[in-house]
Every structure is written in structure tokens, then in C-alpha cells.
Amino acid sequence: MAPLHLHLLGSPRIIRENQTLTLPSRKAWLLLAYLLVERRPCAREQLAGLFWPDSEPEVARSALRNLLSQLRKVLEDRLEVQGNLVGLQLQPGDTHDLQEAHLPAGPLLHGLEVPEEGLLQDWLQHTRHTAQARQSLLLAERTRQAFQAGRWPEAVQWAKQRFYLDPGDPDACVLLMQVQASAASLMEAEHAFEMHRQHLHLLGLQVSQQVQDALQTYKMKPAASPGQSGQVALSGRQRELETLHLQFQQVRVQQGQAVMVLGEPGIGKSRLSEEAVQRFEKLGAWVLRARAQEGDAILPDALSVDLLRNLVQGDLEPLREMLPEHLRTLQVLWPQLSSHMGLKSPGATGEPLNRSRLRDALLDLLQQASDRPVVVFFDDLQWADQSSLGVWEFVLSRAVHSQRILVLTTVRTENLSQVTPWWSRIGRFMHPRRMVLQVLAEGDLQGWAAVLHGPDRDRVLRFLFSHTQGHPLYLKELLQDLIDQGLLEVQGQHLQLTPLGQNQLETTRSSGVEHAIEGRLCRLGGCALQLFQCSVVLGQPEGFDTLLQLSRLGEDEALDALDELLQAGLLVEQGGRYLCSHDRVRSFTLEHVPPERRKRLHRRVLEVLPDHPPAFLGKHAALAQMGEVALSHWQEAAQVARQVGALSELAAALQAQLEWTTEPSARAEVLLQCAEALDPLDRVDEQQAAGSEALHLARQLQDVPLTVRALLRLAWVLQHHDLLESRRVAEEALDLARSTPDGLLVASSLQALARTYRHEDPDHGLKMQEEALVLLRAAGDPRRLAYGCINLAYALRAAGHWDRMRSALEEVLHQTELAPEDGGLLVLRASAQHVLGIEFRQRNDVQTARQHFEQSLQLQERLKVGAPMATQVELAVLQAAEGDTDLAEKAVLDWIRQDHLQWEPSSRRYALVLLAEVRHHQGRNTEAARLLGTVQNAGAVGPQYWRVNQLLQWVRARLPAGQFQEALQHGQGLTVDHVLVQSLGG
């Protein structure tokens, strides 16, 4: 017979040959437990009376016969029935968890109750109490053993298990607080006290004086040092720590420091940064932490959500001090914030998160630091989503002028290119520095000598260095492997070679981190390995309930597995969620999960977490090889990204769709959408590649309209860096479009070609735009015609036809009046009013210009399309000419401060032109000349061109010739971005 493993503590189950067996009824489990506990044969009459006290004797004996028959099917010959006696005789190899030496797993027959009051219920309650007391004693002994050996994390886990058996037990509470306080986790000790207090409160009891006194004692006790907590203190990084400390001190002198800690995976970036951050906290800094996870790049605002999740683990007072409307925005960003703060949930509004309000809310959060320096720590920044990076770029650019801020980030060297653009933009308003971590030198390992003990210390250090070459992750894993193999042992606060280690140290097969990781995984129990595989497949932190459902283990099995993984250091806890301790461990484990099992786990993720973001679901569906499901989720992810304006996430979702979109026509459509999404991200090469592939497919399909659309997309990309090639492509599109009956397609091609002549041959470009307008009029589509009129206005301005340009813009106003409820056309009308205001301003018709600006402003405020600040600034600049220069200066600077990081280069030049005009009206003509020099050097094109020439004339007339030329040349040596940031600094 195959051995049986009987698990009656916790959720009951029977294991035979790795298969779980079950019993048909509650009383079958109770009878099995009764026979195991009593350890002796029992009379039939006794069992019948115990289990069926209210039944007639014959009925009770018949029910007992049926129950014994059911048990025999599972227990086979182990169930012994001899005459009137019934007993249980286990076979060699059988095990059960009611043995005293067995680790606790939960209450006896958890979840099974006896509905009737009587002897059986009394027996069950007594047996449970006895088992719990035995478990409590065993756990207390394990806790004390680990505590005395200095194994603090292990001691904490044993103490927690004992406490959770009965949160009302004062001895268990005191022991847990003791080990937590000794392990430098006073906050956790206070949390245990609060759980104990609440449990007693429900029972109508008070906390004993013993527990209260213990808490006060531990509060006054100094925290343990890293060496005391069983963790090797940071070694070999003293120079880097001093550098980071110097950067922190610079915050007190120069506002805005930024440090990027670079290095390969496992080199110690996070460990070094966390050590530095903890020191900054002791110096009075307010630290905001967030860690990006692999896969976050497709989840909008993931980094900001993680920052809030970490923030609520500490002091909630800064959040409570925020303006109510800003706090509500953060609740919309992360709905769980409401429960953490005891607030009413804002509810599901169905509206996308307002990006402008989110920026204001996070800025308000930073301002709660008051006079304290602020440290913003972004760990693993290479995985961060672009939405969060854009928001924090804006928030930091605003906050740096009024607060002392240090931004500390860690980035993998191999992924540096992913964050370089963001880091460059941060450098416009902060003082950036990069720190590259290398492996430790052999001399750096001498810091480990404080942990190693005994005459073999130098021998062990040489062994560690020769096998790891000073790589911190390899050192950590190899040390753990040596301890697990019994070559090193923990003695109090030190490590020392064992007799086995003295004989076998140099011959051990630990050849590196992968061998060490593999060895640790091999030592895991089956349930722990199963739970760990679920965690690495998930790829992001999740709570215990999620891991439980994914693993399909019993609750107590999963809890035991979780404890084992935490003790082994393979999982770490972050705010009630669990994740793999290191990416290298995760990638190694993931590679060794059998492919079919990995695929099935990804499918389970979809079943267990159906409400997660569609991008997350799309990724797991793709890894599960569920093509249609993945495609559906990625399509939804693209829709969500469009709603929230997350451009990078939109492009990622569309690119992911391409993997599962094989039908040529549908693939070409997605490629064109993808190219359009990549356009505002300045990812020209990818945009051109998508357009080229779409064109190739369209030609294969011989689909002329699709081919024309692909050519027009390529023409748009090429116009920025190869005008002649853009013109050739637009001409090809026009030739093809003319072969179709689609007038709108011809009109679009004509407009694309006209753009390529706008500055080189404006009259020719104007002629083609006029031809396009004829076709648009014939089509009778007000929206397309209005856009055509706008393009005509730009072509007329390039050709110098001011009067006709004004007529084109007035036709835009007329076309938009035909559909007064069409929001898109009203936006176009507001734009036309704004451009008319600029043109009348050029003609010095201030009154008419003001009327157009005011009408544009009214429309923008009515439609609530973004912030109408550009129009407000134009109105303010008009007032500067009439003497109100202070208001104009404030309006221009506020506009730059709010939005300049999101602008295109031409808009940034435009802002400097407006600021130069204000400076001129203030009489600060030298500054105006410098600003104009910068704009002139950057290339003044578009609506600011006439203003630059006009302002140059005004300023030249008010400055000596030499002073004017010197100021102009000084400005020409500066970049637009540098001058914008300089202007914000006053």
C-alpha cells in the first residue's frame, strides 16, 4: 500500500502519491480524528452514541456501519474492525500532523463544526484547545531558539504564528513585541499590540498591565544594529555613501539635486540607496518611496500608486493636511487610499483621471513637507511608466523653486537608454549626477570581518572573493548557501566555519549565484516552491489571497509555504503584498518553470484577476498563448490609454496588438494607428518603420485607399527631416488617390503635398491647398472643410496674403456655426479666433485682437478643453502695452511654469517671444534683446516670426548699438530650455 499523509490541522486532507484524497462527510473526518487522537480501539456502542446521540440505537449502528464503509475505501486495511471494537492502525511510512513534533498548521479540522451540542462537540473543543496549547508551546520554543541564536527574521515569523493562534493571549503578544522590537521593527510591535487590544475589546476585556508595560519598555529600548538583526551591514560602499550624503547636504544650499545610481542587476543599487535614505530620515528628511516593477511601463500611473501605497504605511498626517479636492484626486488614482485613511470612497465616476489635477495634487503633497528637505526615491526607474514620469517631471519642476528636494533613483545600466530622455529633462531645473556602482574590490570585503568570526576568517574571505569576484548579490547568495549546507553556522551575531566547513570549504560545489539560487530552491518544500512559482509568474507584488487562489493550495498549506519563503528570504513583503526578493532570482526561477506549467499559471492569472488593467491581462494572455484573448485585452488597453492621454502606453498597447494581428488588412490598420500614436513621442524611426510596413501590406493587398493612407503617414514623418522625400511620397499618394473616386482622399494628398511647398514655394503650395479646398467643399463635410480652411490660412500666411488669410479664418468661423453642438468644430473655432487675434495684433489693431482673444477664451472655457492659458497670456500681453506689465509678467511666467515641459520646440520659442515683449514694455530692453537672440538662434518660424522682427526694431531703437549687439549675441549662445528655466528662477 502507498503511504498516507494525514493532515488534520488546518483544512483537512489526505495525500497519497502526490494526490489529494477526500472524505465524503464531516462526520467521516471527525471519526478519523477521534480514532487518531484516542489511539485505542473504541466500542461500536460508544461511537454510535457519541456521533448520533439523538437517534435510535439501530439507526445509529446502521449509520456507523455506512461511515466505516466510507472510511475503509480510503484507509484500506488501516481501519481495523474486530468484533465490537473499531481502531486505526497506521502502516510504516504513514504520517499525521497530530504528532507533538510536527509544525503547527492551524486549528484541528478547521472549518468543520458539530452543529449539535453534546459529548462530540465537547470532545472537539477540548481536543482543539489541547492541540492549540501544544502548538503554542512548540512555537514559543522555536521562537526562543531563533531569538537566542540571533536569527531575528526567523524568530519574528515563529512569534507571529504563535500570536495568530490566539491574538488575545498576553504571553504571545509580549513575545511577539519583544522579538519585533529587538529586530528594529517597533512599528510592527505597536501593530501587534493594537491587534491584541482590538481582539480583547471584542470580547469585552481590557489589555493587561503586563502587556502595556512591555510595550513601553520596548519603545524605550534602542533599535538593533544591522549586525544584531542578522543582516550583514553594508560593506565596501563608504565612498558612495559619503557622496550621497554630500548631495543631500547640497540640497540645503542649492535647491534641486538629482542622483542616478547605475549598475548591473544585483550590484547593490537598491541596498546602497536604502541605506542612504534611512540616514537622510534620521537627519530630518521626509522620504517618499516608490519602486517600479517590470511590466509597470504599460500600466499608467503605476509608479505614483506605489508611492502612495508606501506612504500610507507611515504617517498619514501629510495626506490629511492636503486640500480636499487634491486628496480626492489621489483617491481616484488609488481607490484603496480611502480605506487606509478612513475616508468615504469617491465612488466610480466613469471619467478618466484628470492629469492636470493629478499634477496639482502631487505638488500639494510635496508641499506638506513644510521646511523639511524632501527625498524622492524611485527604485528601478527603468521599469517606470511614462505617465508617472511625465507627471513627476512637471511636479518636480514646480516644487524645486520653493522646496529643498533630492531625487534619488536606481537604474540598470543595460536599460539606461529608457530613462535618459527623462533624466535629461530633469537636468534642466535640477543639478544631476550619475554614480556607477562596480563590483567590490577584495579589500572592500574586510568590512565583512565584523560578521565573520574565528581563526578561519581570512580564509573564508578569500574563498568568498574567489567565487564571487566581489559581486554583492553573489556574495549574499553564496553565504546563504554555505549556511544551508552546514559549512557556516550562526553564533549569536557572528558567522563561523563549522568542522564540516573546515574540511570541505574549498571543495564545495558552490560555483556562483545560479548554483546558490538553485540550491536554495531545491531545499524548498513542494508547497513553498509551488507558491513561489506563482509569485514569479505574476511578476508584480500581490496579496496572499491572490497567491492562494493561483497556487490552488489549502489556506494553511499556503500560509506555511509563505512563512517558509519569507524565512528563506526569497519573498519580501511590501505593504501587505509579496514579491520576489530580487530580479535575478525571479528570472532564474521563471526559466526553470516547465513551459506547460508556466502557460497554465498565466491562464490562472486571467481567471483570478479579471478586474486588473487590460494591459496587465493582455501580457498574461499573450504569455499563455491565448491570441484572441490577448488581442481583445490589448485593444481595450489602447482605448483606456487614449482616454487618459497616456501616449507611451497607447503606443505599447498598439505594438502588442501587432503580435496577434496577422490578417494583412487589419494589421495595416493597426500599424497606421501605431504610427499616429508614436508621432507626439518623437519616436521617428519606429513611426517610419510602422508606416513602411503598412505601406508594404497595402501594396500586397492592392488596396489603393489603404496605400494612400500609408503614404500620407510616411509623408508626414518625412517632412520633419527629409522634405524632398516627403514631397516625393506625397506626390505618389496624390497620383494613386486621383485613380479613385474618393475626393476626400485626393484632398488629403493635396494638403500633404502643399505642406512641403509652404516655405520653399508658398505660391505653389497655396495653389494645391486651394484645389484641395474645392474637393472638400464638394464633399460637404463641415469638419473636414473647416480643417481645410485652417490649412488654407497657413498657406496664405506663408504666401503673404494677409487679407485672404483673414477670409479663410472667417470661413472657419462660418463653417463651425453650421454645427453649433459639434465639440470638435467648436474647438477648431476657438483656434481660429485665437489665430485671428494674433494676426490683428500684428497689424496693431489691439481692439479687434482683444475681441477675438476674448471670444476664443469663452469657447475654450465652455468646452473645457485643457487650460486656455495661451489665450489668457495674449490678453495679458495686450494689457502690458497699456501699462499693466506686472500682470502680464505673472501670466507669462505662470504659463511657462505650468505647461512648458509638455510643449513642442516652436511653442517654447513662442513663450520666450511673449516674455521678451513684456520685458520691453517694462523697460528691461537688455533682457528682451537676450531673449530675442535665443529665439532668433533657435529659428523663429510660425506666428512669432513677425513679432521677433517687430520687437527687434523696438528694442534696437531703445539701446545703444554696442549694448544691443552684445545682448543679442549673449542670448544666441543659450538654449531655449535653459532660458525658460532661468526665467522661472527669477
Tab-separated table of N, CA and C in Angstrom, residues 370-490:
chain	number	residue	atom	x	y	z
A	370	SER	N	6.720	71.177	4.362
A	370	SER	CA	6.996	72.436	5.054
A	370	SER	C	8.484	72.770	4.912
A	371	ASP	N	9.194	72.938	6.034
A	371	ASP	CA	10.601	73.338	5.995
A	371	ASP	C	11.555	72.158	5.905
A	372	ARG	N	11.040	70.930	5.919
A	372	ARG	CA	11.919	69.754	5.883
A	372	ARG	C	12.419	69.511	4.467
A	373	PRO	N	13.670	69.057	4.322
A	373	PRO	CA	14.109	68.629	2.982
A	373	PRO	C	13.333	67.380	2.563
A	374	VAL	N	13.098	67.252	1.278
A	374	VAL	CA	12.322	66.130	0.732
A	374	VAL	C	13.248	65.245	-0.095
A	375	VAL	N	13.184	63.939	0.137
A	375	VAL	CA	13.915	62.961	-0.674
A	375	VAL	C	12.882	62.114	-1.406
A	376	VAL	N	12.908	62.160	-2.725
A	376	VAL	CA	12.023	61.334	-3.553
A	376	VAL	C	12.874	60.188	-4.101
A	377	PHE	N	12.602	58.966	-3.655
A	377	PHE	CA	13.410	57.793	-4.007
A	377	PHE	C	12.622	56.900	-4.960
A	378	PHE	N	13.087	56.827	-6.220
A	378	PHE	CA	12.474	55.974	-7.238
A	378	PHE	C	13.423	54.799	-7.500
A	379	ASP	N	13.035	53.616	-7.040
A	379	ASP	CA	13.858	52.416	-7.214
A	379	ASP	C	13.477	51.714	-8.515
A	380	ASP	N	14.493	51.207	-9.228
A	380	ASP	CA	14.279	50.515	-10.513
A	380	ASP	C	13.499	51.393	-11.494
A	381	LEU	N	14.008	52.579	-11.695
A	381	LEU	CA	13.309	53.564	-12.533
A	381	LEU	C	13.147	53.086	-13.968
A	382	GLN	N	13.995	52.139	-14.408
A	382	GLN	CA	13.918	51.694	-15.812
A	382	GLN	C	12.580	51.041	-16.128
A	383	TRP	N	11.846	50.580	-15.094
A	383	TRP	CA	10.554	49.940	-15.347
A	383	TRP	C	9.391	50.928	-15.231
A	384	ALA	N	9.651	52.179	-14.925
A	384	ALA	CA	8.569	53.128	-14.636
A	384	ALA	C	7.743	53.427	-15.881
A	385	ASP	N	6.455	53.682	-15.664
A	385	ASP	CA	5.557	54.046	-16.764
A	385	ASP	C	5.764	55.510	-17.134
A	386	GLN	N	5.559	55.801	-18.411
A	386	GLN	CA	5.795	57.162	-18.908
A	386	GLN	C	4.807	58.165	-18.329
A	387	SER	N	3.602	57.718	-18.001
A	387	SER	CA	2.624	58.644	-17.425
A	387	SER	C	3.141	59.203	-16.106
A	388	SER	N	3.629	58.322	-15.236
A	388	SER	CA	4.160	58.774	-13.955
A	388	SER	C	5.383	59.659	-14.144
A	389	LEU	N	6.258	59.266	-15.073
A	389	LEU	CA	7.461	60.074	-15.287
A	389	LEU	C	7.098	61.482	-15.745
A	390	GLY	N	6.114	61.581	-16.652
A	390	GLY	CA	5.694	62.910	-17.105
A	390	GLY	C	5.107	63.744	-15.984
A	391	VAL	N	4.275	63.110	-15.169
A	391	VAL	CA	3.656	63.833	-14.046
A	391	VAL	C	4.715	64.314	-13.064
A	392	TRP	N	5.656	63.417	-12.708
A	392	TRP	CA	6.659	63.793	-11.714
A	392	TRP	C	7.672	64.789	-12.270
A	393	GLU	N	7.919	64.732	-13.557
A	393	GLU	CA	8.775	65.757	-14.175
A	393	GLU	C	8.170	67.139	-13.972
A	394	PHE	N	6.876	67.233	-14.197
A	394	PHE	CA	6.191	68.515	-14.020
A	394	PHE	C	6.177	68.923	-12.545
A	395	VAL	N	5.808	67.984	-11.661
A	395	VAL	CA	5.694	68.292	-10.228
A	395	VAL	C	7.032	68.766	-9.673
A	396	LEU	N	8.109	68.060	-10.030
A	396	LEU	CA	9.424	68.441	-9.513
A	396	LEU	C	9.865	69.790	-10.065
A	397	SER	N	9.526	70.065	-11.334
A	397	SER	CA	9.917	71.353	-11.918
A	397	SER	C	9.255	72.519	-11.210
A	398	ARG	N	8.058	72.285	-10.681
A	398	ARG	CA	7.368	73.330	-9.931
A	398	ARG	C	7.869	73.423	-8.495
A	399	ALA	N	8.020	72.264	-7.864
A	399	ALA	CA	8.344	72.245	-6.429
A	399	ALA	C	9.773	72.688	-6.147
A	400	VAL	N	10.671	72.500	-7.125
A	400	VAL	CA	12.082	72.760	-6.869
A	400	VAL	C	12.369	74.235	-6.584
A	401	HIS	N	11.464	75.117	-6.967
A	401	HIS	CA	11.694	76.548	-6.759
A	401	HIS	C	11.314	77.010	-5.359
A	402	SER	N	10.586	76.173	-4.634
A	402	SER	CA	10.165	76.588	-3.297
A	402	SER	C	10.555	75.592	-2.213
A	403	GLN	N	11.110	74.423	-2.596
A	403	GLN	CA	11.440	73.408	-1.609
A	403	GLN	C	12.826	72.830	-1.863
A	404	ARG	N	13.383	72.233	-0.827
A	404	ARG	CA	14.691	71.585	-0.922
A	404	ARG	C	14.455	70.113	-1.245
A	405	ILE	N	14.818	69.698	-2.440
A	405	ILE	CA	14.455	68.367	-2.927
A	405	ILE	C	15.686	67.635	-3.438
A	406	LEU	N	15.806	66.369	-3.030
A	406	LEU	CA	16.782	65.442	-3.599
A	406	LEU	C	16.013	64.304	-4.261
A	407	VAL	N	16.257	64.091	-5.541
A	407	VAL	CA	15.672	62.961	-6.268
A	407	VAL	C	16.750	61.885	-6.375
A	408	LEU	N	16.475	60.719	-5.815
A	408	LEU	CA	17.412	59.599	-5.846
A	408	LEU	C	16.781	58.462	-6.634
A	409	THR	N	17.472	57.972	-7.648
A	409	THR	CA	16.927	56.905	-8.489
A	409	THR	C	17.964	55.799	-8.646
A	410	THR	N	17.472	54.574	-8.867
A	410	THR	CA	18.353	53.470	-9.257
A	410	THR	C	17.928	52.997	-10.641
A	411	VAL	N	18.925	52.700	-11.465
A	411	VAL	CA	18.661	52.313	-12.853
A	411	VAL	C	19.659	51.240	-13.257
A	412	ARG	N	19.174	50.224	-13.945
A	412	ARG	CA	20.071	49.223	-14.512
A	412	ARG	C	20.846	49.822	-15.674
A	413	THR	N	22.143	49.548	-15.729
A	413	THR	CA	22.965	50.083	-16.812
A	413	THR	C	22.444	49.635	-18.172
A	414	GLU	N	21.994	48.397	-18.259
A	414	GLU	CA	21.536	47.862	-19.547
A	414	GLU	C	20.268	48.550	-20.041
A	415	ASN	N	19.542	49.221	-19.144
A	415	ASN	CA	18.293	49.897	-19.512
A	415	ASN	C	18.415	51.415	-19.440
A	416	LEU	N	19.626	51.922	-19.426
A	416	LEU	CA	19.838	53.366	-19.247
A	416	LEU	C	19.133	54.182	-20.324
A	417	SER	N	19.130	53.683	-21.564
A	417	SER	CA	18.537	54.459	-22.653
A	417	SER	C	17.052	54.732	-22.435
A	418	GLN	N	16.383	53.869	-21.640
A	418	GLN	CA	14.952	54.049	-21.416
A	418	GLN	C	14.643	55.282	-20.566
A	419	VAL	N	15.581	55.675	-19.715
A	419	VAL	CA	15.316	56.805	-18.828
A	419	VAL	C	16.157	58.028	-19.161
A	420	THR	N	17.069	57.901	-20.129
A	420	THR	CA	17.940	59.037	-20.462
A	420	THR	C	17.163	60.282	-20.878
A	421	PRO	N	16.124	60.183	-21.733
A	421	PRO	CA	15.391	61.413	-22.085
A	421	PRO	C	14.778	62.108	-20.871
A	422	TRP	N	14.177	61.324	-19.978
A	422	TRP	CA	13.572	61.914	-18.763
A	422	TRP	C	14.643	62.544	-17.896
A	423	TRP	N	15.767	61.859	-17.749
A	423	TRP	CA	16.849	62.378	-16.907
A	423	TRP	C	17.412	63.681	-17.489
A	424	SER	N	17.490	63.750	-18.800
A	424	SER	CA	17.984	64.981	-19.438
A	424	SER	C	17.042	66.144	-19.161
A	425	ARG	N	15.739	65.877	-19.205
A	425	ARG	CA	14.788	66.959	-18.937
A	425	ARG	C	14.825	67.381	-17.470
A	426	ILE	N	15.051	66.403	-16.566
A	426	ILE	CA	15.198	66.744	-15.152
A	426	ILE	C	16.388	67.679	-14.955
A	427	GLY	N	17.426	67.467	-15.761
A	427	GLY	CA	18.627	68.285	-15.653
A	427	GLY	C	18.438	69.740	-16.020
A	428	ARG	N	17.278	70.082	-16.597
A	428	ARG	CA	17.033	71.484	-16.930
A	428	ARG	C	16.773	72.327	-15.690
A	429	PHE	N	16.259	71.710	-14.643
A	429	PHE	CA	15.908	72.505	-13.462
A	429	PHE	C	16.497	71.937	-12.169
A	430	MET	N	17.263	70.837	-12.255
A	430	MET	CA	17.933	70.287	-11.082
A	430	MET	C	19.405	70.082	-11.415
A	431	HIS	N	20.205	69.796	-10.397
A	431	HIS	CA	21.629	69.539	-10.582
A	431	HIS	C	21.835	68.030	-10.611
A	432	PRO	N	21.994	67.433	-11.813
A	432	PRO	CA	22.035	65.967	-11.905
A	432	PRO	C	23.448	65.403	-11.701
A	433	ARG	N	23.494	64.185	-11.218
A	433	ARG	CA	24.764	63.476	-11.033
A	433	ARG	C	24.508	61.987	-11.223
A	434	ARG	N	25.440	61.320	-11.871
A	434	ARG	CA	25.352	59.869	-12.035
A	434	ARG	C	26.437	59.192	-11.202
A	435	MET	N	26.078	58.077	-10.581
A	435	MET	CA	27.012	57.289	-9.784
A	435	MET	C	26.951	55.851	-10.290
A	436	VAL	N	28.057	55.354	-10.812
A	436	VAL	CA	28.101	54.000	-11.375
A	436	VAL	C	28.733	53.063	-10.350
A	437	LEU	N	27.995	52.035	-9.937
A	437	LEU	CA	28.497	51.055	-8.979
A	437	LEU	C	29.238	49.935	-9.707
A	438	GLN	N	30.411	49.602	-9.185
A	438	GLN	CA	31.193	48.482	-9.702
A	438	GLN	C	31.206	47.373	-8.653
A	439	VAL	N	31.746	46.213	-9.024
A	439	VAL	CA	31.887	45.138	-8.049
A	439	VAL	C	32.863	45.581	-6.965
A	440	LEU	N	32.791	44.947	-5.811
A	440	LEU	CA	33.655	45.299	-4.693
A	440	LEU	C	35.068	44.767	-4.926
A	441	ALA	N	36.055	45.538	-4.511
A	441	ALA	CA	37.437	45.051	-4.524
A	441	ALA	C	37.642	44.104	-3.347
A	442	GLU	N	38.708	43.323	-3.415
A	442	GLU	CA	38.952	42.353	-2.348
A	442	GLU	C	39.132	43.061	-1.010
A	443	GLY	N	39.756	44.222	-1.026
A	443	GLY	CA	39.936	44.974	0.214
A	443	GLY	C	38.631	45.459	0.803
A	444	ASP	N	37.623	45.672	-0.073
A	444	ASP	CA	36.321	46.139	0.425
A	444	ASP	C	35.631	45.087	1.274
A	445	LEU	N	35.994	43.816	1.089
A	445	LEU	CA	35.337	42.756	1.846
A	445	LEU	C	35.786	42.720	3.298
A	446	GLN	N	36.794	43.511	3.654
A	446	GLN	CA	37.240	43.495	5.043
A	446	GLN	C	36.131	43.960	5.982
A	447	GLY	N	35.180	44.720	5.466
A	447	GLY	CA	34.058	45.136	6.292
A	447	GLY	C	33.226	43.958	6.765
A	448	TRP	N	33.334	42.828	6.058
A	448	TRP	CA	32.596	41.630	6.460
A	448	TRP	C	33.281	40.933	7.641
A	449	ALA	N	34.511	41.365	7.922
A	449	ALA	CA	35.236	40.717	9.008
A	449	ALA	C	34.527	40.886	10.343
A	450	ALA	N	33.712	41.950	10.474
A	450	ALA	CA	32.978	42.162	11.727
A	450	ALA	C	31.932	41.086	11.945
A	451	VAL	N	31.491	40.436	10.857
A	451	VAL	CA	30.479	39.383	10.964
A	451	VAL	C	31.137	38.012	11.067
A	452	LEU	N	32.202	37.787	10.295
A	452	LEU	CA	32.891	36.504	10.352
A	452	LEU	C	33.733	36.430	11.626
A	453	HIS	N	33.823	35.242	12.184
A	453	HIS	CA	34.468	35.087	13.490
A	453	HIS	C	35.341	33.829	13.460
A	454	GLY	N	36.403	33.867	14.231
A	454	GLY	CA	37.234	32.677	14.362
A	454	GLY	C	38.527	32.789	13.588
A	455	PRO	N	39.422	31.820	13.771
A	455	PRO	CA	40.749	31.871	13.136
A	455	PRO	C	40.710	31.712	11.621
A	456	ASP	N	39.571	31.216	11.080
A	456	ASP	CA	39.479	30.997	9.633
A	456	ASP	C	38.861	32.179	8.895
A	457	ARG	N	38.783	33.334	9.538
A	457	ARG	CA	38.099	34.479	8.935
A	457	ARG	C	38.716	34.864	7.596
A	458	ASP	N	40.026	35.040	7.535
A	458	ASP	CA	40.665	35.448	6.282
A	458	ASP	C	40.512	34.384	5.201
A	459	ARG	N	40.547	33.134	5.612
A	459	ARG	CA	40.350	32.029	4.657
A	459	ARG	C	38.971	32.112	4.023
A	460	VAL	N	37.933	32.383	4.842
A	460	VAL	CA	36.574	32.487	4.316
A	460	VAL	C	36.446	33.690	3.387
A	461	LEU	N	37.079	34.807	3.761
A	461	LEU	CA	37.010	35.999	2.907
A	461	LEU	C	37.632	35.734	1.541
A	462	ARG	N	38.791	35.054	1.541
A	462	ARG	CA	39.439	34.736	0.253
A	462	ARG	C	38.548	33.826	-0.587
A	463	PHE	N	37.904	32.857	0.073
A	463	PHE	CA	37.005	31.947	-0.645
A	463	PHE	C	35.826	32.721	-1.246
A	464	LEU	N	35.234	33.595	-0.461
A	464	LEU	CA	34.087	34.374	-0.943
A	464	LEU	C	34.467	35.212	-2.153
A	465	PHE	N	35.630	35.858	-2.096
A	465	PHE	CA	36.016	36.727	-3.211
A	465	PHE	C	36.351	35.918	-4.461
A	466	SER	N	37.034	34.786	-4.278
A	466	SER	CA	37.426	33.997	-5.451
A	466	SER	C	36.221	33.417	-6.177
A	467	HIS	N	35.119	33.170	-5.437
A	467	HIS	CA	33.933	32.571	-6.049
A	467	HIS	C	32.918	33.604	-6.523
A	468	THR	N	33.062	34.856	-6.106
A	468	THR	CA	32.062	35.866	-6.482
A	468	THR	C	32.653	37.071	-7.186
A	469	GLN	N	33.977	37.209	-7.133
A	469	GLN	CA	34.652	38.375	-7.699
A	469	GLN	C	34.076	39.691	-7.184
A	470	GLY	N	33.594	39.655	-5.939
A	470	GLY	CA	33.129	40.887	-5.294
A	470	GLY	C	31.738	41.339	-5.684
A	471	HIS	N	30.972	40.480	-6.367
A	471	HIS	CA	29.609	40.872	-6.740
A	471	HIS	C	28.691	40.718	-5.525
A	472	PRO	N	28.028	41.798	-5.059
A	472	PRO	CA	27.251	41.731	-3.816
A	472	PRO	C	26.152	40.681	-3.817
A	473	LEU	N	25.424	40.527	-4.925
A	473	LEU	CA	24.361	39.524	-4.942
A	473	LEU	C	24.944	38.118	-4.826
A	474	TYR	N	26.052	37.867	-5.543
A	474	TYR	CA	26.672	36.555	-5.462
A	474	TYR	C	27.154	36.291	-4.040
A	475	LEU	N	27.719	37.320	-3.389
A	475	LEU	CA	28.171	37.179	-2.007
A	475	LEU	C	27.023	36.768	-1.088
A	476	LYS	N	25.903	37.482	-1.224
A	476	LYS	CA	24.753	37.208	-0.365
A	476	LYS	C	24.243	35.786	-0.571
A	477	GLU	N	24.089	35.393	-1.832
A	477	GLU	CA	23.539	34.074	-2.119
A	477	GLU	C	24.518	32.967	-1.718
A	478	LEU	N	25.802	33.202	-1.932
A	478	LEU	CA	26.785	32.186	-1.589
A	478	LEU	C	26.871	32.006	-0.080
A	479	LEU	N	26.813	33.090	0.676
A	479	LEU	CA	26.810	32.981	2.137
A	479	LEU	C	25.627	32.150	2.620
A	480	GLN	N	24.451	32.452	2.077
A	480	GLN	CA	23.261	31.705	2.482
A	480	GLN	C	23.401	30.225	2.131
A	481	ASP	N	24.004	29.970	0.961
A	481	ASP	CA	24.181	28.584	0.531
A	481	ASP	C	25.138	27.838	1.467
A	482	LEU	N	26.201	28.520	1.902
A	482	LEU	CA	27.152	27.895	2.821
A	482	LEU	C	26.493	27.588	4.168
A	483	ILE	N	25.629	28.505	4.628
A	483	ILE	CA	24.908	28.271	5.881
A	483	ILE	C	23.972	27.083	5.727
A	484	ASP	N	23.243	27.046	4.602
A	484	ASP	CA	22.280	25.961	4.393
A	484	ASP	C	22.968	24.600	4.282
A	485	GLN	N	24.193	24.584	3.731
A	485	GLN	CA	24.920	23.323	3.587
A	485	GLN	C	25.600	22.895	4.884
A	486	GLY	N	25.551	23.758	5.900
A	486	GLY	CA	26.182	23.417	7.166
A	486	GLY	C	27.659	23.715	7.204
A	487	LEU	N	28.192	24.469	6.247
A	487	LEU	CA	29.610	24.827	6.239
A	487	LEU	C	29.885	26.052	7.103
A	488	LEU	N	28.876	26.921	7.240
A	488	LEU	CA	28.941	28.061	8.150
A	488	LEU	C	27.793	27.941	9.125
A	489	GLU	N	27.979	28.442	10.335
A	489	GLU	CA	26.905	28.436	11.318
A	489	GLU	C	26.811	29.800	11.975
A	490	VAL	N	25.594	30.153	12.391
A	490	VAL	CA	25.348	31.415	13.062
A	490	VAL	C	25.577	31.218	14.552
